[in-house]
PDB file of C-alpha atoms in Angstrom:
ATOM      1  CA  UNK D   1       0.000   0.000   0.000  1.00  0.00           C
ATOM      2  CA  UNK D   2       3.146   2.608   0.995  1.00  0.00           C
ATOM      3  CA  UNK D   3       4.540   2.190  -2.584  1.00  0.00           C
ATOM      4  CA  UNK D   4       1.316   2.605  -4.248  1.00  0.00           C
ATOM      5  CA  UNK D   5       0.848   5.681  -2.297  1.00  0.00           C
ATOM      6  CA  UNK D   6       4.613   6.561  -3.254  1.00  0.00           C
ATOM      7  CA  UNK D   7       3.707   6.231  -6.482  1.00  0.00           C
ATOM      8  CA  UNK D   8       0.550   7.897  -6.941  1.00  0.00           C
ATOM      9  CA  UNK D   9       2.380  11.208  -5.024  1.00  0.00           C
ATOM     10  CA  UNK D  10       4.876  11.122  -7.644  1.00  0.00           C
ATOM     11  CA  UNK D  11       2.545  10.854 -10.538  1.00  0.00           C
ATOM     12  CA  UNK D  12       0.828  13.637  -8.874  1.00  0.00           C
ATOM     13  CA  UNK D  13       3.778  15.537  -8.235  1.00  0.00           C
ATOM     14  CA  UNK D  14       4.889  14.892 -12.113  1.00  0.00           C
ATOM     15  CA  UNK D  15       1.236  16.557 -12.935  1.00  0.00           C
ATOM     16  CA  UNK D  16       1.882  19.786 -10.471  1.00  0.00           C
ATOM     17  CA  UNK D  17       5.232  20.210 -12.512  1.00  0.00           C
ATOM     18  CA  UNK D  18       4.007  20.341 -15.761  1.00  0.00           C
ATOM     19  CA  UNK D  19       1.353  22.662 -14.183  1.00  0.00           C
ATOM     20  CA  UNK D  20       3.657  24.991 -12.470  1.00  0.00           C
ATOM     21  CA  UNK D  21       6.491  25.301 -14.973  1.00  0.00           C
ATOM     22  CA  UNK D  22       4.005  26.019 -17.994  1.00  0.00           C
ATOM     23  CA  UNK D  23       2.538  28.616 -15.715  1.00  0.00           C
ATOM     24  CA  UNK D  24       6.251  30.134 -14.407  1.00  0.00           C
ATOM     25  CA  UNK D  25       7.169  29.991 -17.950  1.00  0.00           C
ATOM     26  CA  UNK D  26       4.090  31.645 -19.403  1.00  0.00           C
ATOM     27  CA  UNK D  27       4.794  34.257 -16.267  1.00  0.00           C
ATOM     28  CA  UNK D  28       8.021  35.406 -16.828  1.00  0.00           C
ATOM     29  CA  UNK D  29       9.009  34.265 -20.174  1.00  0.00           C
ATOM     30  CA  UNK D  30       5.704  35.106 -22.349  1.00  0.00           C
ATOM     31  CA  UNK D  31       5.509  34.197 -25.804  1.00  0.00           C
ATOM     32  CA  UNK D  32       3.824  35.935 -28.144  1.00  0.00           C
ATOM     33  CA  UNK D  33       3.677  33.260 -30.925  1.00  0.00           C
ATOM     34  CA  UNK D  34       3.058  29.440 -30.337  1.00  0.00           C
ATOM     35  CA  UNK D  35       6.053  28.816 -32.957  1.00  0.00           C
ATOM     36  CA  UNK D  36       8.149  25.684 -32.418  1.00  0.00           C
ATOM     37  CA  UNK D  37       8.537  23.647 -29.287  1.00  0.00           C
ATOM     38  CA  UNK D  38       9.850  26.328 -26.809  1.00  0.00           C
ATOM     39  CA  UNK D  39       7.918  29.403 -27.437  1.00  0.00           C
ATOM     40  CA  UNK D  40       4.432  26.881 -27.753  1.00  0.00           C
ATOM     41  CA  UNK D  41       5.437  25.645 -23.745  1.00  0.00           C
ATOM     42  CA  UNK D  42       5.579  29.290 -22.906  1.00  0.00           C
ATOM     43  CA  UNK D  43       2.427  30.657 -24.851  1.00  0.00           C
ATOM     44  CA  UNK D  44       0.016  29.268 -22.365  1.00  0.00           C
ATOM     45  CA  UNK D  45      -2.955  31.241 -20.536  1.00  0.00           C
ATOM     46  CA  UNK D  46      -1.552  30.910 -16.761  1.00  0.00           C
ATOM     47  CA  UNK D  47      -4.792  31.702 -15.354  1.00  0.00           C
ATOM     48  CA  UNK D  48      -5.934  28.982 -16.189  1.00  0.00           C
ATOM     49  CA  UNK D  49      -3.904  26.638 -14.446  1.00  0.00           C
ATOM     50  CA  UNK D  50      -4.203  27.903 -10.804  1.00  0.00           C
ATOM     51  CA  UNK D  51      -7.336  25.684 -10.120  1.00  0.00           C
ATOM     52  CA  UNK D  52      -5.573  22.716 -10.813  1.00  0.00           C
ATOM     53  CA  UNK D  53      -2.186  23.750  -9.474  1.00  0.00           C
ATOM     54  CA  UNK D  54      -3.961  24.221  -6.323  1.00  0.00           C
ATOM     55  CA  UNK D  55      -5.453  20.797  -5.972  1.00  0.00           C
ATOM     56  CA  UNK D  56      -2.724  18.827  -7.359  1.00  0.00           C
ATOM     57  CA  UNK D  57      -0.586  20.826  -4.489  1.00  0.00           C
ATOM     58  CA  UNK D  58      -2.925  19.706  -1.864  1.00  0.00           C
ATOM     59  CA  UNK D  59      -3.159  16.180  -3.455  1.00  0.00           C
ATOM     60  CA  UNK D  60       0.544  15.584  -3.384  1.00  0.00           C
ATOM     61  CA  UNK D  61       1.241  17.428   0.135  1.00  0.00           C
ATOM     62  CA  UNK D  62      -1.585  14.943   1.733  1.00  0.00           C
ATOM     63  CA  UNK D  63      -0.107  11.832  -0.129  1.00  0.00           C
ATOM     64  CA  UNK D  64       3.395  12.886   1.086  1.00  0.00           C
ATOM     65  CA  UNK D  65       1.877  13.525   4.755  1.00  0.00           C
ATOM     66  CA  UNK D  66       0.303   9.814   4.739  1.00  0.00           C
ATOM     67  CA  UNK D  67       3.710   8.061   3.506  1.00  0.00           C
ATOM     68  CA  UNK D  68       5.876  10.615   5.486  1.00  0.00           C
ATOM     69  CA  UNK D  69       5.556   8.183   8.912  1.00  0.00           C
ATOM     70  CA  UNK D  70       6.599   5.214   6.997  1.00  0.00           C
ATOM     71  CA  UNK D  71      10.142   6.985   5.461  1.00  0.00           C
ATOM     72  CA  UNK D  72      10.375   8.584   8.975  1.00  0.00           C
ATOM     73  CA  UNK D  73      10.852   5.185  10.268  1.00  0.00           C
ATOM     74  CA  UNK D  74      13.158   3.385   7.742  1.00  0.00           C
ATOM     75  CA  UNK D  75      14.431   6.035   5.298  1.00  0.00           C
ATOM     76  CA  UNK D  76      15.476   8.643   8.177  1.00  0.00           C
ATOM     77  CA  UNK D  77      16.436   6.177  10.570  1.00  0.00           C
ATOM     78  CA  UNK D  78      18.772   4.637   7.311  1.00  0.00           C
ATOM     79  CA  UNK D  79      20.054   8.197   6.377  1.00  0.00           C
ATOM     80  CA  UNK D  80      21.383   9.250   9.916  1.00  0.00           C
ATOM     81  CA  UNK D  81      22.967   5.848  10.146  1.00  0.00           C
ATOM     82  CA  UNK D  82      24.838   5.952   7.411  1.00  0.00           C
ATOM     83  CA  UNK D  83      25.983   9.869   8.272  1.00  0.00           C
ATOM     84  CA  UNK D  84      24.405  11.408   4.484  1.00  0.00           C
ATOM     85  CA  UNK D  85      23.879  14.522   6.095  1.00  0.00           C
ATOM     86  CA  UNK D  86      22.992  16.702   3.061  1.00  0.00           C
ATOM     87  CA  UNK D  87      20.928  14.140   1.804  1.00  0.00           C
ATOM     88  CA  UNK D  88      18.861  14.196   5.199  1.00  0.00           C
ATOM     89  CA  UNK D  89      18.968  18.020   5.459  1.00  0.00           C
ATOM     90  CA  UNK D  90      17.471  18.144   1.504  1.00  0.00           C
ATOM     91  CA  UNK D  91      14.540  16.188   2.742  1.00  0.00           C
ATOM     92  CA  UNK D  92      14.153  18.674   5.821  1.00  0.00           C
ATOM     93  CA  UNK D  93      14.507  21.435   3.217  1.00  0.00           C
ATOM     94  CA  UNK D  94      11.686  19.668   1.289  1.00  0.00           C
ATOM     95  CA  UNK D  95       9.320  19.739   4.072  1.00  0.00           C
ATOM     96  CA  UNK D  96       9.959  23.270   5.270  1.00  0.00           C
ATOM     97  CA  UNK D  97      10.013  24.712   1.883  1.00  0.00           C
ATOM     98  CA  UNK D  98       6.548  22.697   0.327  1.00  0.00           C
ATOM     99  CA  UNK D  99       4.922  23.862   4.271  1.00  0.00           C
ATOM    100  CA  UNK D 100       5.370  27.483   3.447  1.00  0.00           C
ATOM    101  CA  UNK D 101       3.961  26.693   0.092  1.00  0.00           C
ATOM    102  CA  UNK D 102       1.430  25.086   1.523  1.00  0.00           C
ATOM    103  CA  UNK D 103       0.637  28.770   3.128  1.00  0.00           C
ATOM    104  CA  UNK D 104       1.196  30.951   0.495  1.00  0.00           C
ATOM    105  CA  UNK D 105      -1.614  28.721  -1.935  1.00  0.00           C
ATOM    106  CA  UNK D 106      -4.348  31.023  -0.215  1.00  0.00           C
ATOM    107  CA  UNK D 107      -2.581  34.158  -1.740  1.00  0.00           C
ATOM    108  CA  UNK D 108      -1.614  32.466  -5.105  1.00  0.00           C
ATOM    109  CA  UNK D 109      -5.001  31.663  -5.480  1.00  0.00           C
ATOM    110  CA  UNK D 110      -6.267  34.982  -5.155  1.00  0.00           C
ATOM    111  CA  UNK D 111      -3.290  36.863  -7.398  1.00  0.00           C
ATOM    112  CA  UNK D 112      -3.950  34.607 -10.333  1.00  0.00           C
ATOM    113  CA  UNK D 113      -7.517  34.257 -10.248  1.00  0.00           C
ATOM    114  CA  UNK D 114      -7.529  38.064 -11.232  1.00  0.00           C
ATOM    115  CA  UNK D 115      -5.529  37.704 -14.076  1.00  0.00           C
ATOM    116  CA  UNK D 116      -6.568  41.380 -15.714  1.00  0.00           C
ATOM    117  CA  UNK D 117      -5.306  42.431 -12.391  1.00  0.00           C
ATOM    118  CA  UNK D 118      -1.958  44.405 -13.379  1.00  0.00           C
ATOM    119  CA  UNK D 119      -1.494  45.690 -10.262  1.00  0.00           C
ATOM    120  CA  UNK D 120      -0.850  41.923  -9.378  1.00  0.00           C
ATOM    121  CA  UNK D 121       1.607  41.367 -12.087  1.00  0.00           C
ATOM    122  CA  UNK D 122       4.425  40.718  -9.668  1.00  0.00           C
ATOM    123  CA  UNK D 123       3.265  38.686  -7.476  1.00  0.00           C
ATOM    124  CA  UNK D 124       1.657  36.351 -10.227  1.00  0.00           C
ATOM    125  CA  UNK D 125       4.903  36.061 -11.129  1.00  0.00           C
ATOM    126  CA  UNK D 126       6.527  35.653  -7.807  1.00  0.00           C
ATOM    127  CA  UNK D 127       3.839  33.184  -6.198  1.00  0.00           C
ATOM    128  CA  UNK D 128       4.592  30.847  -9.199  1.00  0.00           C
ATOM    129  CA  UNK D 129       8.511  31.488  -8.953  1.00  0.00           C
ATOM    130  CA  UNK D 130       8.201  30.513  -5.072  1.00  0.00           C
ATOM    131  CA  UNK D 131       5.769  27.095  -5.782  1.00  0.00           C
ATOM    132  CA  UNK D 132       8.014  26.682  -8.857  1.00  0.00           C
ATOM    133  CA  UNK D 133      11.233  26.668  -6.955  1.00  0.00           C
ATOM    134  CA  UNK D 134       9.620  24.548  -3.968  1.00  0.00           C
ATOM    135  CA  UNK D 135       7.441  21.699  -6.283  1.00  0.00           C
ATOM    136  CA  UNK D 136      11.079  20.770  -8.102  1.00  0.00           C
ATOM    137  CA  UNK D 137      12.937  21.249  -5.002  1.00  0.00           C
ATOM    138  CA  UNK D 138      10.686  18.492  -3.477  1.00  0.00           C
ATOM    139  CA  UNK D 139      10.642  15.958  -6.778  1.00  0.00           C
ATOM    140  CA  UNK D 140      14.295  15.795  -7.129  1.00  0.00           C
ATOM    141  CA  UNK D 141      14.845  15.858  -3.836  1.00  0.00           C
ATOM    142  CA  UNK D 142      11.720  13.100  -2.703  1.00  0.00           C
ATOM    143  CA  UNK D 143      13.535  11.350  -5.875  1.00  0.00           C
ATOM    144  CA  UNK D 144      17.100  11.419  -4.361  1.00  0.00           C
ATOM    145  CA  UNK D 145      16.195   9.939  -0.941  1.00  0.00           C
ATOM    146  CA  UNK D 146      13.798   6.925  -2.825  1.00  0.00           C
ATOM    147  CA  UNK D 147      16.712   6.038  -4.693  1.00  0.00           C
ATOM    148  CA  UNK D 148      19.251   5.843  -1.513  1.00  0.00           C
ATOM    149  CA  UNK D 149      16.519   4.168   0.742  1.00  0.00           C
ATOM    150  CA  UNK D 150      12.822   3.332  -0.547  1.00  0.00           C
ATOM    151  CA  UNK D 151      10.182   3.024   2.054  1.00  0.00           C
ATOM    152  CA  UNK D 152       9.789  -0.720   1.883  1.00  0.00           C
TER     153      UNK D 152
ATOM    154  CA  UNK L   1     -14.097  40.583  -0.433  1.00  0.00           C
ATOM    155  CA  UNK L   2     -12.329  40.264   2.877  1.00  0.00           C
ATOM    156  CA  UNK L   3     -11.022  36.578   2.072  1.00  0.00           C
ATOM    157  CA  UNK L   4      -9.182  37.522  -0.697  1.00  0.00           C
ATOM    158  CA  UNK L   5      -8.006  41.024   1.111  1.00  0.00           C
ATOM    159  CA  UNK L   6      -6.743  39.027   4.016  1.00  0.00           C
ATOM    160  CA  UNK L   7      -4.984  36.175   1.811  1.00  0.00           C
ATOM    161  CA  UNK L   8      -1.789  37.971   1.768  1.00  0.00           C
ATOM    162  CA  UNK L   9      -1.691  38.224   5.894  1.00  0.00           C
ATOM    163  CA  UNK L  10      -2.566  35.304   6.227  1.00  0.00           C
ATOM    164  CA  UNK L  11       0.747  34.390   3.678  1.00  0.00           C
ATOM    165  CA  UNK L  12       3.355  36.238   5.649  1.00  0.00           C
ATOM    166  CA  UNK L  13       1.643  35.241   9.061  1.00  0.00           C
ATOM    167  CA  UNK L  14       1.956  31.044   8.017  1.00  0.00           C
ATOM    168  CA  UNK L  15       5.623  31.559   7.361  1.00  0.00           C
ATOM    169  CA  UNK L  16       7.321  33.759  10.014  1.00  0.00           C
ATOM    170  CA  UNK L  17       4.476  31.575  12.238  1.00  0.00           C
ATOM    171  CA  UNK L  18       6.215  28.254  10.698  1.00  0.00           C
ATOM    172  CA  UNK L  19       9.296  29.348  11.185  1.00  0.00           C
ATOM    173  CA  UNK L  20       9.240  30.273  14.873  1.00  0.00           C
ATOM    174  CA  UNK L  21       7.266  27.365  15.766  1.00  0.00           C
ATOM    175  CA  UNK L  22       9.866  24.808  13.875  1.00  0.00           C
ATOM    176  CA  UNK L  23      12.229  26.476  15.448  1.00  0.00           C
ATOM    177  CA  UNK L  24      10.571  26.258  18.943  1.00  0.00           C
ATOM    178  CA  UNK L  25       9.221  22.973  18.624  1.00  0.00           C
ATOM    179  CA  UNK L  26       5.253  24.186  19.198  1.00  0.00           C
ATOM    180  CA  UNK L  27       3.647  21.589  17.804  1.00  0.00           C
ATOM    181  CA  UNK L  28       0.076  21.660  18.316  1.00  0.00           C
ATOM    182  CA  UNK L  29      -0.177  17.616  18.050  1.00  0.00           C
ATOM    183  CA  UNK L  30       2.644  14.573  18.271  1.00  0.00           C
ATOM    184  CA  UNK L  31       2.291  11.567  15.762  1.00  0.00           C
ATOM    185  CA  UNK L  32       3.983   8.704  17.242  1.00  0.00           C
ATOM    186  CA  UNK L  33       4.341   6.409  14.081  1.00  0.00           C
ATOM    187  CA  UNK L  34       5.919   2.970  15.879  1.00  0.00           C
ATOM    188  CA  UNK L  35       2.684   3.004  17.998  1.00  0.00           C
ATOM    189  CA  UNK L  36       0.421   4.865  15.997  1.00  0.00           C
ATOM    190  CA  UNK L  37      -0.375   6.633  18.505  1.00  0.00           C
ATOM    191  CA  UNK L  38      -1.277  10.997  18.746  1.00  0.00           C
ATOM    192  CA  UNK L  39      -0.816  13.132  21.589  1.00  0.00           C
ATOM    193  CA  UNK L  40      -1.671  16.599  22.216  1.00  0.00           C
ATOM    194  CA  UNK L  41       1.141  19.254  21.525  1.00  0.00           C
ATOM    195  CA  UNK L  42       5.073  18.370  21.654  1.00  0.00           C
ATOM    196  CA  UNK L  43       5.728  15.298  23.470  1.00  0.00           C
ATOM    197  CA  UNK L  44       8.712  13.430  23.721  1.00  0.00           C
ATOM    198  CA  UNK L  45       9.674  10.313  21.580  1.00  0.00           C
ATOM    199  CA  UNK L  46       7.466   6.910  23.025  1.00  0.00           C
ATOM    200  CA  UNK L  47       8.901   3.677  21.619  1.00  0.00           C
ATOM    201  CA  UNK L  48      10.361   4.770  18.523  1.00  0.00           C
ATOM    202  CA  UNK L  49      10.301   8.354  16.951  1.00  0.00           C
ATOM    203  CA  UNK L  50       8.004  11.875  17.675  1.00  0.00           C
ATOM    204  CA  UNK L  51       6.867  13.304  14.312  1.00  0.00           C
ATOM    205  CA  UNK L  52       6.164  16.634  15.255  1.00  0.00           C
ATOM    206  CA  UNK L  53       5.700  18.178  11.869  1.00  0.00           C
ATOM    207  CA  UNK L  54       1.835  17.420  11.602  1.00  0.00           C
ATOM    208  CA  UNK L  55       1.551  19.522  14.500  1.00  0.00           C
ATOM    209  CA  UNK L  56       4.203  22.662  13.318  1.00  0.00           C
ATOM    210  CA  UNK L  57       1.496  22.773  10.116  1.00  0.00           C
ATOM    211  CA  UNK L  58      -1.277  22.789  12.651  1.00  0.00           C
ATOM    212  CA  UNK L  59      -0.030  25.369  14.905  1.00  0.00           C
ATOM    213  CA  UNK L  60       1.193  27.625  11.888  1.00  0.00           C
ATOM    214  CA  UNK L  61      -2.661  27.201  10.240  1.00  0.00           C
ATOM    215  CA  UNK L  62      -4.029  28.142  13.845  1.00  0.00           C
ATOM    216  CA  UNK L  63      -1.558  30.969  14.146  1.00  0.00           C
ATOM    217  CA  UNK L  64      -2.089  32.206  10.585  1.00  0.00           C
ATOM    218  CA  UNK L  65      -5.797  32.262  11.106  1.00  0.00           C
ATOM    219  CA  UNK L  66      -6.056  34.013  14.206  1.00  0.00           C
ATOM    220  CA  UNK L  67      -3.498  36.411  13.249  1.00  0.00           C
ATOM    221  CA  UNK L  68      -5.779  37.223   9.928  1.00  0.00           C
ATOM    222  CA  UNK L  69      -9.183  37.446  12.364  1.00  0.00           C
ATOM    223  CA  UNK L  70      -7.626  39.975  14.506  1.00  0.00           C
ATOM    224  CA  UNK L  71      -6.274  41.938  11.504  1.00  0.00           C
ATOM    225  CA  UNK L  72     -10.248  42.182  10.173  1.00  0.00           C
ATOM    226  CA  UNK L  73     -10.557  44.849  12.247  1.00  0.00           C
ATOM    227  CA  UNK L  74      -7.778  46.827  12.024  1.00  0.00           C
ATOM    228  CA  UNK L  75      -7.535  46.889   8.385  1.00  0.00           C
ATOM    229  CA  UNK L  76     -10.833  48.064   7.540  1.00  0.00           C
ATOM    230  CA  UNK L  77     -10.742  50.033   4.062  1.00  0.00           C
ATOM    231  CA  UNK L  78      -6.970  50.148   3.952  1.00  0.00           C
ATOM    232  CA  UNK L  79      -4.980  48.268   1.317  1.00  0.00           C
ATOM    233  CA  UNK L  80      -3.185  45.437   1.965  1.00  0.00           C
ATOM    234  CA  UNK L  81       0.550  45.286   0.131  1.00  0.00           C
ATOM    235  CA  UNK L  82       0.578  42.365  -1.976  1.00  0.00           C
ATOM    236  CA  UNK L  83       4.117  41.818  -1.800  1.00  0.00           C
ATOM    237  CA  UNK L  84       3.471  40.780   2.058  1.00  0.00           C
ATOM    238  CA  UNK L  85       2.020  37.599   0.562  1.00  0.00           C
ATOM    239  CA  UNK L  86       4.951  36.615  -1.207  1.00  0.00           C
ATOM    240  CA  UNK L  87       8.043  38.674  -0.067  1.00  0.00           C
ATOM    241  CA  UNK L  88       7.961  37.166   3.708  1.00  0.00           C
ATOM    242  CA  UNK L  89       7.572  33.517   2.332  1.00  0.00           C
ATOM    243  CA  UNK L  90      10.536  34.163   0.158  1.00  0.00           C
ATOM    244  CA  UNK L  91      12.777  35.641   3.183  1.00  0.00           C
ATOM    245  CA  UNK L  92      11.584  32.153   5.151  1.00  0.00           C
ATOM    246  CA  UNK L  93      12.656  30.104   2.911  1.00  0.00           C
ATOM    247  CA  UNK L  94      16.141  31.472   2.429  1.00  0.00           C
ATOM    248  CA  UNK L  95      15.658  31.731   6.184  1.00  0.00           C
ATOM    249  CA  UNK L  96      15.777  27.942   6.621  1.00  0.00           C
ATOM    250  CA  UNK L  97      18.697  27.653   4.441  1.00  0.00           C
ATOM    251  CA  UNK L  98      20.639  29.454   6.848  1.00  0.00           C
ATOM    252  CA  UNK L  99      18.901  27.587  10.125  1.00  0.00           C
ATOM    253  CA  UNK L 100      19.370  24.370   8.298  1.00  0.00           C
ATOM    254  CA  UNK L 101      23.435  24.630   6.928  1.00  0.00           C
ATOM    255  CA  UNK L 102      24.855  22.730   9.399  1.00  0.00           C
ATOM    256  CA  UNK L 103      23.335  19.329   7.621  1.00  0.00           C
ATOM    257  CA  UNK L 104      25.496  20.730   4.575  1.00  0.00           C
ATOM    258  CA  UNK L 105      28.468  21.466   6.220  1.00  0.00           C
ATOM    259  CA  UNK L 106      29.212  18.321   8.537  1.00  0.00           C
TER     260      UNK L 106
END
């Protein structure tokens, strides 16, 4: 059941990335013509993935909360045994940073649900940057710790 | 609409709220995952491990919320800055990178 769960968070989490770096991208880097590979990924409408940004956030976070015991018992336990300190302090990176995220998704709501809002422009942008930042953060990171010690 | 006015307290108010009660250890709740067992606010280990991080989310939610109830008031037709809602989140999370270096640097 804990590596179906595993799973399904990082299918989720795969989901939330596509989300959140079309959005960043559309954000910061907007293109004006959907010409060719790069400039299509950027020519998105943003708005209009906030919705499901926000529930595929709170999907993944409670999926990671529910397997979270299991790796606290065998991957942590694992990690501080065998001394991989940055590996360890990653993970605790991982939790602090997708927590503060998990706080801000009240006010990233609200900035991109008034898209016509230019007032807002910034912090469109810089409410994606943040979740951006924190959403890869976690996958590489949740990624990196699997690979040393799955929760089996 | 006074939910979406308050959104960027309540922002700011989660983080620096996280970040004290991480720091501190406040946890509203204890998950003790060998015994699956919970216990109210920070308690120490029982058989095996204290997760304490449910509770840290808890407390930073109950924080966060009281913190934008008692601003209703005092805000009343005044603007809020936007860059509250995103700004102090930022300065947190660098914040931890500093609080959490030693792991890096063993």
């Amino acid at each position: 059941m804990v590596v179906f769960l595993l799973i399904l968070h990082g299918l989720c989490a795969v989901a939330l990335l596509g989300a959140i770096t079309h959005q960043t991208f559309a954000a910061w880097w907007p293109a004006r013509k959907a010409i060719g590979f790069t400039p299509s990924f950027r020519a998105v409408q943003g708005a209009k993935f906030t919705n499901a940004i926000v529930i595929l956030f709170i999907i993944t976070f409670v999926l990671g909360a529910v397997i979270y015991p299991p790796y606290r018992l065998t991957g942590r336990t694992y990690l501080e045994t065998m001394r991989m300190w940055s590996v360890n302090g990653s993970f605790e990176l991982k939790e602090q940073f997708l927590a503060i995220g998990l706080g801000m998704l009240p006010f990233y709501w609200h900035v991109w649900r008034q898209s016509l809002d230019d007032t807002l422009a910034l912090a469109r942008k810089m409410t994606s940057a943040l979740l951006f930042f924190a959403v890869w953060f976690g996958f590489i990171t949740g990624h990196v710790v699997n690979n040393v010690k799955g929760i089996m | 609409m006074m939910i979406a006015r308050l959104s960027p307290i309540f922002s700011a108010a989660f983080a620096i709220a996280y970040v004290i009660i991480e720091q501190n250890n406040l946890a509203l709740f204890t998950y003790h995952p060998r015994i699956n067992e919970w216990g109210w606010l920070m308690e120490p280990s029982r058989n095996g491990p204290g997760m304490y991080w449910f509770g840290w989310l808890g407390s930073s939610a109950l924080v966060a919320g009281l913190v934008s109830l008692v601003s209703v008031p005092l805000l009343r037709n005044r603007p809020v800055p936007s860059i509250m809602g995103w700004a102090v989140p930022l300065i947190c999370m660098v914040l931890f990178v500093y609080l959490l270096r030693a792991f890096f640097f063993r």
